[in-house]
CSV table of C-alpha atoms and ligand atoms in Angstrom, one decimal:
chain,number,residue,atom,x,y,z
J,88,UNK,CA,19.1,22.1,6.5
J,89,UNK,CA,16.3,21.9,4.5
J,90,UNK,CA,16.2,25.1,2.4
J,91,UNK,CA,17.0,23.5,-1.0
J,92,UNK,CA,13.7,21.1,-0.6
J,93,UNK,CA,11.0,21.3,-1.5
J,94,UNK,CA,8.4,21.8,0.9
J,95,UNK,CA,6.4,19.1,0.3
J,96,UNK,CA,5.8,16.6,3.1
J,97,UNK,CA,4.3,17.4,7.0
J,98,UNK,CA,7.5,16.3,8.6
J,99,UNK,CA,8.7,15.7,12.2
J,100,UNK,CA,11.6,16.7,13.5
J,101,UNK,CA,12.4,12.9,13.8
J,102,UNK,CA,16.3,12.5,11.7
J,103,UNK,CA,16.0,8.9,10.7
J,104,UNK,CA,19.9,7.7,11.1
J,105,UNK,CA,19.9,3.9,11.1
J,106,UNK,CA,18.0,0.8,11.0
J,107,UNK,CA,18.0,-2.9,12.0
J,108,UNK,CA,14.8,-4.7,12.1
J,109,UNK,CA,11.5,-3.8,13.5
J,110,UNK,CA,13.7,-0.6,14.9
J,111,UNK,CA,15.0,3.0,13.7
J,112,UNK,CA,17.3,5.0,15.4
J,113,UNK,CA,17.6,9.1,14.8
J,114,UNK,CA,20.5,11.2,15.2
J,115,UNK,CA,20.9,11.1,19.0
J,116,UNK,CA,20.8,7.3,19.1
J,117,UNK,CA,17.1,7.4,20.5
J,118,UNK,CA,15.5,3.9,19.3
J,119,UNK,CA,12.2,3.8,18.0
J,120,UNK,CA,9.6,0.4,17.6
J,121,UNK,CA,9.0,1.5,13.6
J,122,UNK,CA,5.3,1.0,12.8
J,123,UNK,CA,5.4,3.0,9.8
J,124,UNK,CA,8.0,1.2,8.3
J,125,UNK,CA,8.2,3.4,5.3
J,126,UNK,CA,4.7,3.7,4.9
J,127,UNK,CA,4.3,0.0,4.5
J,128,UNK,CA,7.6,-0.5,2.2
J,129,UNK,CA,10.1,-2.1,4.7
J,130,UNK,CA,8.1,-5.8,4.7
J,131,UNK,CA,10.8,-7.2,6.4
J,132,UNK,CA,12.2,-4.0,8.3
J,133,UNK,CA,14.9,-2.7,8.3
J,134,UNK,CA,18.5,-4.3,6.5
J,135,UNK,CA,17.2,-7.8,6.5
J,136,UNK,CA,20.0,-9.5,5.6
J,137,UNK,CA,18.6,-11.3,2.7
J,138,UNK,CA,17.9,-8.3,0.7
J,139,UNK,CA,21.4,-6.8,1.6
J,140,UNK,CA,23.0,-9.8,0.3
J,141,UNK,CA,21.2,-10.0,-2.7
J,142,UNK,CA,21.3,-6.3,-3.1
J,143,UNK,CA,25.0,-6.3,-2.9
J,144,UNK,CA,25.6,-9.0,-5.1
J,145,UNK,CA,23.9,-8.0,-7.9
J,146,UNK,CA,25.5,-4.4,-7.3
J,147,UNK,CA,28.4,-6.3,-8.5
J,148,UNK,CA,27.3,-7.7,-11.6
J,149,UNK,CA,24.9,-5.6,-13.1
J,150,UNK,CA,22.9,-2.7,-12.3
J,151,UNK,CA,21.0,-1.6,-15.2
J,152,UNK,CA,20.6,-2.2,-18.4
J,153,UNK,CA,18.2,-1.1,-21.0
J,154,UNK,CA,15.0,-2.6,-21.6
J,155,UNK,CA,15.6,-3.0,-25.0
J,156,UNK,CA,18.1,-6.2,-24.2
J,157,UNK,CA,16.1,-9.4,-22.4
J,158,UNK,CA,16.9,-9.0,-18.7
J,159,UNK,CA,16.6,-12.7,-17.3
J,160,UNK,CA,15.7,-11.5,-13.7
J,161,UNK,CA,13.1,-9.5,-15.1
J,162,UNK,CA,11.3,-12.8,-17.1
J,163,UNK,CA,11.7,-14.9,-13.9
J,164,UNK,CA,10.3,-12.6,-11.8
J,165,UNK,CA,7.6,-12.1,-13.5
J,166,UNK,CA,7.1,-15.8,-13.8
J,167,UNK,CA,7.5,-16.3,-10.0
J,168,UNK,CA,4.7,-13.4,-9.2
J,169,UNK,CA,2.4,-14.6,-12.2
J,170,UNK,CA,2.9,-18.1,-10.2
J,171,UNK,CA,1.7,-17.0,-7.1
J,172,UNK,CA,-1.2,-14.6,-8.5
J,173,UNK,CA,-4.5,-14.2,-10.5
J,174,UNK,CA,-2.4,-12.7,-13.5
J,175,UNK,CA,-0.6,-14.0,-16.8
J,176,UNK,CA,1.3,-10.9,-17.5
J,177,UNK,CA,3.3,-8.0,-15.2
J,178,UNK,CA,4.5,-5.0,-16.1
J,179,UNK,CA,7.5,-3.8,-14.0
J,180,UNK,CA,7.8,0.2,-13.0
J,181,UNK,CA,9.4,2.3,-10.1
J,182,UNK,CA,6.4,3.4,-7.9
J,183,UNK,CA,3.1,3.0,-7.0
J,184,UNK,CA,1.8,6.2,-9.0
J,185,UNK,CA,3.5,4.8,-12.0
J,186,UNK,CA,1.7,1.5,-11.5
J,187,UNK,CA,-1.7,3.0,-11.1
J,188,UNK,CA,-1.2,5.0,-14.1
J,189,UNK,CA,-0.5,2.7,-15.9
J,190,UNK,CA,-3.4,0.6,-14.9
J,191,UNK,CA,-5.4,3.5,-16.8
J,192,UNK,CA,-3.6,3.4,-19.9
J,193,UNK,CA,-3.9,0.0,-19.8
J,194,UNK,CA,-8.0,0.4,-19.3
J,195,UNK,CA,-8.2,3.0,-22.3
J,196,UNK,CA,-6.2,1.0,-24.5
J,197,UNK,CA,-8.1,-2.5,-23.7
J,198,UNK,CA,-11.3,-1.0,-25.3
J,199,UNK,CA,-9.9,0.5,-27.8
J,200,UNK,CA,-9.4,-3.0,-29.2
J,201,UNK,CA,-13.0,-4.1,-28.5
J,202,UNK,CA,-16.4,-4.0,-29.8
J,203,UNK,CA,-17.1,-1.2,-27.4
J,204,UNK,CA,-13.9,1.1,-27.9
J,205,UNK,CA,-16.1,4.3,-26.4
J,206,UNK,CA,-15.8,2.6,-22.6
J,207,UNK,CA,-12.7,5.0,-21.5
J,208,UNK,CA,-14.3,6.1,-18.2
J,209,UNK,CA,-13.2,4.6,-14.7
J,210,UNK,CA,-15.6,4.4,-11.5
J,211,UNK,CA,-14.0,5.3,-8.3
J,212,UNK,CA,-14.4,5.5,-4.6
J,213,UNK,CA,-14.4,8.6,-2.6
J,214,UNK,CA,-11.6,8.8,0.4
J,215,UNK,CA,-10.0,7.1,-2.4
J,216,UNK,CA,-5.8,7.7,-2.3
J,217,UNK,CA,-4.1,6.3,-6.0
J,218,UNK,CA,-0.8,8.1,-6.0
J,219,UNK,CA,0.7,11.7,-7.3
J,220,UNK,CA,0.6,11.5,-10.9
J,221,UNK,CA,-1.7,14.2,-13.1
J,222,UNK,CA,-4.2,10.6,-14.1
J,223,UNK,CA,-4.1,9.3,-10.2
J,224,UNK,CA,-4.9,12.6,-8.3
J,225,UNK,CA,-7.8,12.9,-10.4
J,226,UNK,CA,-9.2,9.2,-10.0
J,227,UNK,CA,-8.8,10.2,-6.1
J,228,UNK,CA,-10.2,12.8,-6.5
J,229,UNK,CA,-9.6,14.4,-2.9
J,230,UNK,CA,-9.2,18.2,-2.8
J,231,UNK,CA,-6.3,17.9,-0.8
J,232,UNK,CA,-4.3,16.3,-3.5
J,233,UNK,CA,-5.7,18.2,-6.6
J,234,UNK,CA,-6.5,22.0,-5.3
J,235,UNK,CA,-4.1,24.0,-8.0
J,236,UNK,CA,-3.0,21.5,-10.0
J,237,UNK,CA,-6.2,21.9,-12.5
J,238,UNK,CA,-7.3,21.1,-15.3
J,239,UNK,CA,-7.5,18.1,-13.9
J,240,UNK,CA,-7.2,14.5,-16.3
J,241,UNK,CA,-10.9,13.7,-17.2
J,242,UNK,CA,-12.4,10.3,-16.9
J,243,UNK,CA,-13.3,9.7,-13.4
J,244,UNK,CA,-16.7,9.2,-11.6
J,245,UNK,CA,-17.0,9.3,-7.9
J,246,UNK,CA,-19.2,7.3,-5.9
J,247,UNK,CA,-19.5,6.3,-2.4
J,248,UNK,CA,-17.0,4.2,-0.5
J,249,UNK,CA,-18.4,0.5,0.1
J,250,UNK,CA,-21.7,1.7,-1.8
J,251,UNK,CA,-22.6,-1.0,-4.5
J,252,UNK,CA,-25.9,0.5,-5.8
J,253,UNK,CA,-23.6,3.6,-6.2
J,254,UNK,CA,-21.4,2.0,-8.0
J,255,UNK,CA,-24.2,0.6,-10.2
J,256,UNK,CA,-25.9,3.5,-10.4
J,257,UNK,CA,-22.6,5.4,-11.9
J,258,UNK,CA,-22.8,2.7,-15.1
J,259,UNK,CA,-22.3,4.4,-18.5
J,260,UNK,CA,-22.4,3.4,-22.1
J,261,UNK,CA,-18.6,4.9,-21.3
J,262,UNK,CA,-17.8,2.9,-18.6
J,263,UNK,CA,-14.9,0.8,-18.6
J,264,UNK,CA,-13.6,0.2,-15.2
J,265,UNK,CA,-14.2,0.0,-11.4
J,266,UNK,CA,-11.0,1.0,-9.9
J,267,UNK,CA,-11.0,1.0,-5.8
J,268,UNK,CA,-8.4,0.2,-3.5
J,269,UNK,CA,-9.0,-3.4,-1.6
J,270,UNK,CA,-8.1,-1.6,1.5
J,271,UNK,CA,-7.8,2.2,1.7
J,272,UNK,CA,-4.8,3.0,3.5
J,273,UNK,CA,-4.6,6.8,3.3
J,274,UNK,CA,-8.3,7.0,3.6
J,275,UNK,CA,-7.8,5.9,7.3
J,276,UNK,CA,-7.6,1.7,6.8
J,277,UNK,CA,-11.3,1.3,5.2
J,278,UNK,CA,-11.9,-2.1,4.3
J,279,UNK,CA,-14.0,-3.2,1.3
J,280,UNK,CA,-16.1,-6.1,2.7
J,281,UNK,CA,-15.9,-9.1,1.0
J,282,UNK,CA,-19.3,-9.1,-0.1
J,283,UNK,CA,-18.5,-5.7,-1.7
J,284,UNK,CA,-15.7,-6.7,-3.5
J,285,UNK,CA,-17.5,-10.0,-4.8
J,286,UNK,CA,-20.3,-7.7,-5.7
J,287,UNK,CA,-17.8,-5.2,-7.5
J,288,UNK,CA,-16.6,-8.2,-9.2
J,289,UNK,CA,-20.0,-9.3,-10.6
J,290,UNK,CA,-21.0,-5.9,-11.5
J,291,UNK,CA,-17.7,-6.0,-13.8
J,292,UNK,CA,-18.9,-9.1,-15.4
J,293,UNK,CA,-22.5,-8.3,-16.0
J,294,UNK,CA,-21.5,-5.4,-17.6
J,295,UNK,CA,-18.4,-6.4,-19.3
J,296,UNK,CA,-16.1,-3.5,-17.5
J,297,UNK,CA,-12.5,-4.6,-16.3
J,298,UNK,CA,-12.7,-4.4,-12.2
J,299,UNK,CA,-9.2,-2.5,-11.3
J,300,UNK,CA,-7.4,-2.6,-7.9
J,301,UNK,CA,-4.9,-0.5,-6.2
J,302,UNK,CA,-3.3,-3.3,-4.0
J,303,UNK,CA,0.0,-0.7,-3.7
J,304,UNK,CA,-0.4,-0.9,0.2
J,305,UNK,CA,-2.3,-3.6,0.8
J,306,UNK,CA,-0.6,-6.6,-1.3
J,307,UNK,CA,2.5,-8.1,-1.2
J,308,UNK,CA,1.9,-10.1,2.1
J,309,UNK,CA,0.5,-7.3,3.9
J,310,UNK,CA,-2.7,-8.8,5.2
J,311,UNK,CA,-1.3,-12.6,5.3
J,312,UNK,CA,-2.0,-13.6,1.5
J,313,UNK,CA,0.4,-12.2,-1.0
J,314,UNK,CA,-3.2,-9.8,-2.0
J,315,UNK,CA,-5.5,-8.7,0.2
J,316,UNK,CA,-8.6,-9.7,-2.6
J,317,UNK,CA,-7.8,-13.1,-2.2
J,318,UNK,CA,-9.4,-13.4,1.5
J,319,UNK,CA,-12.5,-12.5,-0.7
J,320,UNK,CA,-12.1,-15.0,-3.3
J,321,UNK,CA,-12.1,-13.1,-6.2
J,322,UNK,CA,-9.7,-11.8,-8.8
J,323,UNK,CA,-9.2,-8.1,-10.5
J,324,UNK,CA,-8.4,-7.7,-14.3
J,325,UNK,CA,-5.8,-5.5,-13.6
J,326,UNK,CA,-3.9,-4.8,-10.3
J,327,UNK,CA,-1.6,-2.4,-9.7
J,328,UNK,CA,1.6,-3.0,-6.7
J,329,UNK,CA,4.5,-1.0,-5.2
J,330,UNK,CA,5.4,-0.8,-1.5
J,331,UNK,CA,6.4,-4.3,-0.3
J,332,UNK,CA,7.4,-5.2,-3.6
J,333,UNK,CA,11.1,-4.2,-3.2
J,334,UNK,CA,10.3,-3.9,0.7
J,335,UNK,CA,12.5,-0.6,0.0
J,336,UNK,CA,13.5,-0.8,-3.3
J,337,UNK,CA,11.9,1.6,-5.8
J,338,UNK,CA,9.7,-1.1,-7.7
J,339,UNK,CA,6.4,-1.1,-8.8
J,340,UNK,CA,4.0,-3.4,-11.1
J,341,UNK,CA,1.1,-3.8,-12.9
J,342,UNK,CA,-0.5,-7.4,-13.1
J,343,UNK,CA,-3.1,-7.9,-15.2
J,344,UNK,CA,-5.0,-11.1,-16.9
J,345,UNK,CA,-4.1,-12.2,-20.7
J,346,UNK,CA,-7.3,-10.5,-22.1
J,347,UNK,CA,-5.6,-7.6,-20.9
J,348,UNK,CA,-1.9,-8.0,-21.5
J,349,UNK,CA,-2.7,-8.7,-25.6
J,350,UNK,CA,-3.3,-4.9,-26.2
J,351,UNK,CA,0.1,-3.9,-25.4
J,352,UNK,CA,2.8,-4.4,-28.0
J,353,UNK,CA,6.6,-3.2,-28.9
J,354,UNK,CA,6.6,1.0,-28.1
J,355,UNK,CA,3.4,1.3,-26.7
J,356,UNK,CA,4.6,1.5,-22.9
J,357,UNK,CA,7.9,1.6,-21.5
J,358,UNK,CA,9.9,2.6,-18.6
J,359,UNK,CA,13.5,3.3,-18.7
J,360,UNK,CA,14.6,2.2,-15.0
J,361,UNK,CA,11.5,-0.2,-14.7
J,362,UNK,CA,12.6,-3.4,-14.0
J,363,UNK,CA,16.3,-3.1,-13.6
J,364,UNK,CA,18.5,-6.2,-13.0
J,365,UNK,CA,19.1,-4.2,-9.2
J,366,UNK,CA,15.1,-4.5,-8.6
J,367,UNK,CA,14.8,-7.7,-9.7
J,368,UNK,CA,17.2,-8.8,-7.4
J,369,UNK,CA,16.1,-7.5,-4.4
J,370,UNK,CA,12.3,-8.5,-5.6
J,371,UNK,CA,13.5,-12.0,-5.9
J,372,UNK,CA,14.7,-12.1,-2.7
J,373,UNK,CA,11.6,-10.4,-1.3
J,374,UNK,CA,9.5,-13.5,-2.6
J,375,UNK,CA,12.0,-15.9,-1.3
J,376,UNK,CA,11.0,-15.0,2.3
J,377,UNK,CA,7.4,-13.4,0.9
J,378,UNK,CA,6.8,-17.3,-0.4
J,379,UNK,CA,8.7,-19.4,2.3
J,380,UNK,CA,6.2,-22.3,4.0
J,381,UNK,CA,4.6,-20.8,6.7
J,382,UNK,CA,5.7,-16.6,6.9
J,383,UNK,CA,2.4,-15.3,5.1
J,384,UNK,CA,0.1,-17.5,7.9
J,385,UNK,CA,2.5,-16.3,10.4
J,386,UNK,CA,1.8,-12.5,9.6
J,387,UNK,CA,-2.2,-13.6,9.4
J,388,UNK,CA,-1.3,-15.0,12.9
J,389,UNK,CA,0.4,-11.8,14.0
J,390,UNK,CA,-2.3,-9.8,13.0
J,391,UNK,CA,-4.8,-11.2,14.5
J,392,UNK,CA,-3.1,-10.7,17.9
J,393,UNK,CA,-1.9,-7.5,17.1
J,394,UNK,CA,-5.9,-6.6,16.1
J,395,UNK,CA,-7.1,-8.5,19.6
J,396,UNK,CA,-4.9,-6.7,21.9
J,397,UNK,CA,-6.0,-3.6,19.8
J,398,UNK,CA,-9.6,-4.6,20.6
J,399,UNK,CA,-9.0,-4.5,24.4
J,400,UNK,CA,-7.5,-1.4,24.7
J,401,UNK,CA,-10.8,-0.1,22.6
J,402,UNK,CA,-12.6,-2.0,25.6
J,403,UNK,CA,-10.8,0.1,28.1
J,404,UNK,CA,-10.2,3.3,26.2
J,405,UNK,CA,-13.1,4.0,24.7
J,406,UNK,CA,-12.6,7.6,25.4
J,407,UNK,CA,-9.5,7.7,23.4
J,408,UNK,CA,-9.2,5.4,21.0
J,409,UNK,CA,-12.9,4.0,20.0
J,410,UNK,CA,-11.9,2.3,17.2
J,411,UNK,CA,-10.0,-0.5,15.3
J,412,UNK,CA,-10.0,-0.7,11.3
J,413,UNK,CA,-8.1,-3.3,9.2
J,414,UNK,CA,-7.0,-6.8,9.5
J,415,UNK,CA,-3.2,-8.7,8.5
J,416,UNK,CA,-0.6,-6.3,9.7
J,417,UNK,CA,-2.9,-3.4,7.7
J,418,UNK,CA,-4.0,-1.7,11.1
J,419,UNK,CA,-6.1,1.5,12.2
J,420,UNK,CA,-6.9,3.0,15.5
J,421,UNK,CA,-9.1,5.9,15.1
J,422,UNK,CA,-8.3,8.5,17.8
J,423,UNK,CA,-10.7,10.9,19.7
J,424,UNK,CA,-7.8,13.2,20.5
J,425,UNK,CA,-6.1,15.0,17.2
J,426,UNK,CA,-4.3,12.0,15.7
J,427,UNK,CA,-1.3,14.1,14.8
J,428,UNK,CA,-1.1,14.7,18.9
J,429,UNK,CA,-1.5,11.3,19.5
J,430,UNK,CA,1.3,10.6,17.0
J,431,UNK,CA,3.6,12.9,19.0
J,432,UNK,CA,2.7,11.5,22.1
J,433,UNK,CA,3.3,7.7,20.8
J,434,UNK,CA,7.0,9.0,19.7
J,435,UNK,CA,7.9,10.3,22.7
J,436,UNK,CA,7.0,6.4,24.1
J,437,UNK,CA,9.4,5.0,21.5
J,438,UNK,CA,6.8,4.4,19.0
J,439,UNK,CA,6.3,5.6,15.5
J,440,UNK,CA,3.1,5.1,13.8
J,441,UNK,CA,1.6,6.9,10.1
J,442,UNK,CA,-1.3,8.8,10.3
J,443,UNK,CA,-4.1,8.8,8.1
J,444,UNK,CA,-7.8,10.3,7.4
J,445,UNK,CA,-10.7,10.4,9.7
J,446,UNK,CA,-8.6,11.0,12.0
J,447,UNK,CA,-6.9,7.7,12.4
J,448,UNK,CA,-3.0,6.3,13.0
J,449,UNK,CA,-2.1,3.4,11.1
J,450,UNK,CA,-0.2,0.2,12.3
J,451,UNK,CA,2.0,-1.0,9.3
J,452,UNK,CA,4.8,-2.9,10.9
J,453,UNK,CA,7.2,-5.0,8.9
J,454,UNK,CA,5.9,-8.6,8.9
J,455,UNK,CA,8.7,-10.2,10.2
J,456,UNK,CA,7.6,-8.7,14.1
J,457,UNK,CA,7.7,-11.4,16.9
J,458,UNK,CA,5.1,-11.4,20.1
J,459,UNK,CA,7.7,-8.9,21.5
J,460,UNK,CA,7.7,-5.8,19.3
J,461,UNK,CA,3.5,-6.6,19.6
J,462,UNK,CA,4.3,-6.1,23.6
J,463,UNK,CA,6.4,-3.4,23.1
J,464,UNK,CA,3.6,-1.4,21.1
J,465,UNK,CA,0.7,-2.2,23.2
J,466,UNK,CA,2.9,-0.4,26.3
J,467,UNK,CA,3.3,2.6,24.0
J,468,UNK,CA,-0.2,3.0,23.5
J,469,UNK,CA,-1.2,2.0,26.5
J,470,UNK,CA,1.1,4.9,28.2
J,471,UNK,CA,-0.6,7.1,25.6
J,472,UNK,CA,-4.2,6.5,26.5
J,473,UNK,CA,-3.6,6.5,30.4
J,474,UNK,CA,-2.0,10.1,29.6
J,475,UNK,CA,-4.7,11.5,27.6
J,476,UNK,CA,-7.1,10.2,30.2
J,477,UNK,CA,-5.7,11.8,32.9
J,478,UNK,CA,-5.4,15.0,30.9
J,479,UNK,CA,-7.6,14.9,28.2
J,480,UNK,CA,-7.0,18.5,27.1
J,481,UNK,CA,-3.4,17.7,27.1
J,482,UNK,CA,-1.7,19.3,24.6
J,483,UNK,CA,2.4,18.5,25.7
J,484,UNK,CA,3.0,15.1,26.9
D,541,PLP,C1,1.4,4.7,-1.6
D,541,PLP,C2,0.2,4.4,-2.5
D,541,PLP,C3,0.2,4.8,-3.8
D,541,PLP,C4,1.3,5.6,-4.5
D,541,PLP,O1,2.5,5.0,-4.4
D,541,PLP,P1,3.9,5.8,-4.7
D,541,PLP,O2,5.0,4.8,-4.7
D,541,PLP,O3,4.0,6.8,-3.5
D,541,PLP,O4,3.8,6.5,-6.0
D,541,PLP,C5,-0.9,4.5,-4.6
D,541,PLP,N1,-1.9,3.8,-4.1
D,541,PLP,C6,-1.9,3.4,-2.8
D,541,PLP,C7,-3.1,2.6,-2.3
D,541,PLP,C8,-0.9,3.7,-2.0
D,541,PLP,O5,-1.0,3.4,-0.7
């Protein structure tokens, strides 16, 4: 019964029920091998007992309390992420949106204090996907999310994805920030290069702007470092993280440098739920396993095979699937058949996968999957290609 929802979201008929692990299970009892996992959210699948422990026992204690009283979790968190990061100061919040948002305020507001207050405006990247709020529609800029919900929040220019002339070329007395993605997820798993990034970076610097990035899907372990920018060797002023963060818990952040950090003070942000003493929890507890010796190497490792075994079946199925994006356990097969058929087709083999643009499925399984659950997928898709090459106009599987 869905007639008191909004209709907001493409859905399948899929009823997610239950889940354990790398698996889901829908209302029949039909398992599924859960590549989505949440959209990247469920880092460690599905009830990992860790978080339901620590979860539960802070449900006992205390589960909110106003940000207007010190919450200890909250400080020690912070101190544990600043630890393990670029970034002196975090911000905690409930979403992604919210975090990317707030990396804008936190943009306008830095100027404001500075020698150059006029630098308001923020560079970003077409195929670009920032979240749902009125500010982050607008810096995506994508017709798909902002078609009626005009006039849309000024302060954005576009350029081309990967393009650093573009990017120079877009530099304004009223430019204050490059904002991109490290690894566009929505856009259908486009990575920036590292040379791009590192040029991004240096562009910042030359022209005193803030470099911004949206590390919502791809940090927090994702791509075997707790960021994906550190493979590149650089460092944002500002970064903005949700998904993984609670690994399923509502939580978002901003992270941002000192330089940064000093132009907020006492009322001018806030969030009422933001860092609750129930997040907290569960975030500690994330960066307990996130942080253990050897599990961010392991899901480099894991990647890498999941990405060769991809690269064979691009070898033998040219005609189907003729090309891998990403790297970690940040994935893309781009599809020659419609990737929402090919999506169908995978769930029928047990298999559930996210789509994305340019026609392209996304692999985002939780980081804890063995050499088993990279098996099990590989006969999924292998089933899938064999069927749409013997039927390559098939439209049922
Ligand atoms: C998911 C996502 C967002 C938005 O996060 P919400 O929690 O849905 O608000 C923003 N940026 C990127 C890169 C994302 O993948």
């Amino acid at each position: 019964m869905t007639d008191n929802l909004m209709n907001a979201f493409p859905r399948t008929e899929l009823v997610a029920a239950r889940g354990e692990g790398a698996y889901l299970w829908d209302a029949e009892g039909r398992r599924y091998l859960d590549f989505v996992a949440g959209v990247a959210v469920n880092a460690f699948g599905h009830c990992h007992p860790v978080l339901v422990e620590a979860l539960t026992r802070q449900a006992n204690r205390l589960w909110h309390a106003s940000n207007v009283f010190r919450i200890p979790e909250q400080e020690s968190l912070a101190a544990r992420l600043a630890e393990a990061s670029f970034a002196d100061a975090i911000f905690f919040n409930n979403s992604g949106a919210e975090a990317v948002d707030f990396s804008i305020k936190l943009v306008r507001k830095h100027f404001k204090g500075t020698a150059t207050p006029g630098r308001w405006r923020i560079i970003t990247t077409e195929g670009a996907f920032h979240g749902r709020t009125l500010a982050a529609i607008a810096a995506s800029g994508q017709p798909k999310l902002t078609a009626g919900f005009e006039p849309l929040v000024d302060g954005f220019d576009r350029v081309a994805f990967g393009d650093l002339e573009a990017v120079r070329g877009a530099v304004g007395p009223q430019t204050g920030a490059i904002m991109v993605e490290t690894i566009q997820g929505d856009g259908g798993i486009r990575v920036c290069p590292p040379a791009y990034l590192r040029g991004l970076r240096r562009l910042a610097d030359e022209h005193g702007l803030l470099l911004v990035l949206d590390e919502v899907q791809s940090g927090m372990g994702r791509t075997g470092k707790l960021f994906a920018h550190e493979w590149a060797g650089i460092a944002p002023d500002i970064l903005a993280t949700a998904k993984g963060l609670g690994a399923g818990f509502p939580l978002g952040a901003v992270f941002s440098t000192a330089a940064v950090a000093s132009c907020i003070v006492p009322s001018s942000h806030g969030s009422t739920l933001g860092g609750s003493p129930l997040g907290m929890a569960v975030g500690h507890a994330v960066l307990d396993i996130m942080l253990a010796d050897g599990f961010l190497e392991r899901v480099a490792r894991t990647g890498a095979m999941l990405r060769s075994r991809l690269e064979e079946l691009v070898r033998r199925c040219p005609g189907v699937f003729p090309e891998v994006r990403g790297f970690g356990l940040m994935l893309g097969l781009r599809c020659v058949p419609d990737a929402r058929l090919m999506m169908g087709v995978l769930r029928r083999h047990g298999l559930l996968v996210a789509g994305a643009a340019e026609n392209v499925i996304r692999l985002l399984p939780p980081l804890t999957i063995e050499e088993r659950h990279v098996g099990e997928a590989m006969g999924a898709l292998d089933a899938a290609a064999a069927a749409f090459m013997r039927q390559p106009d098939l439209v049922e599987a």
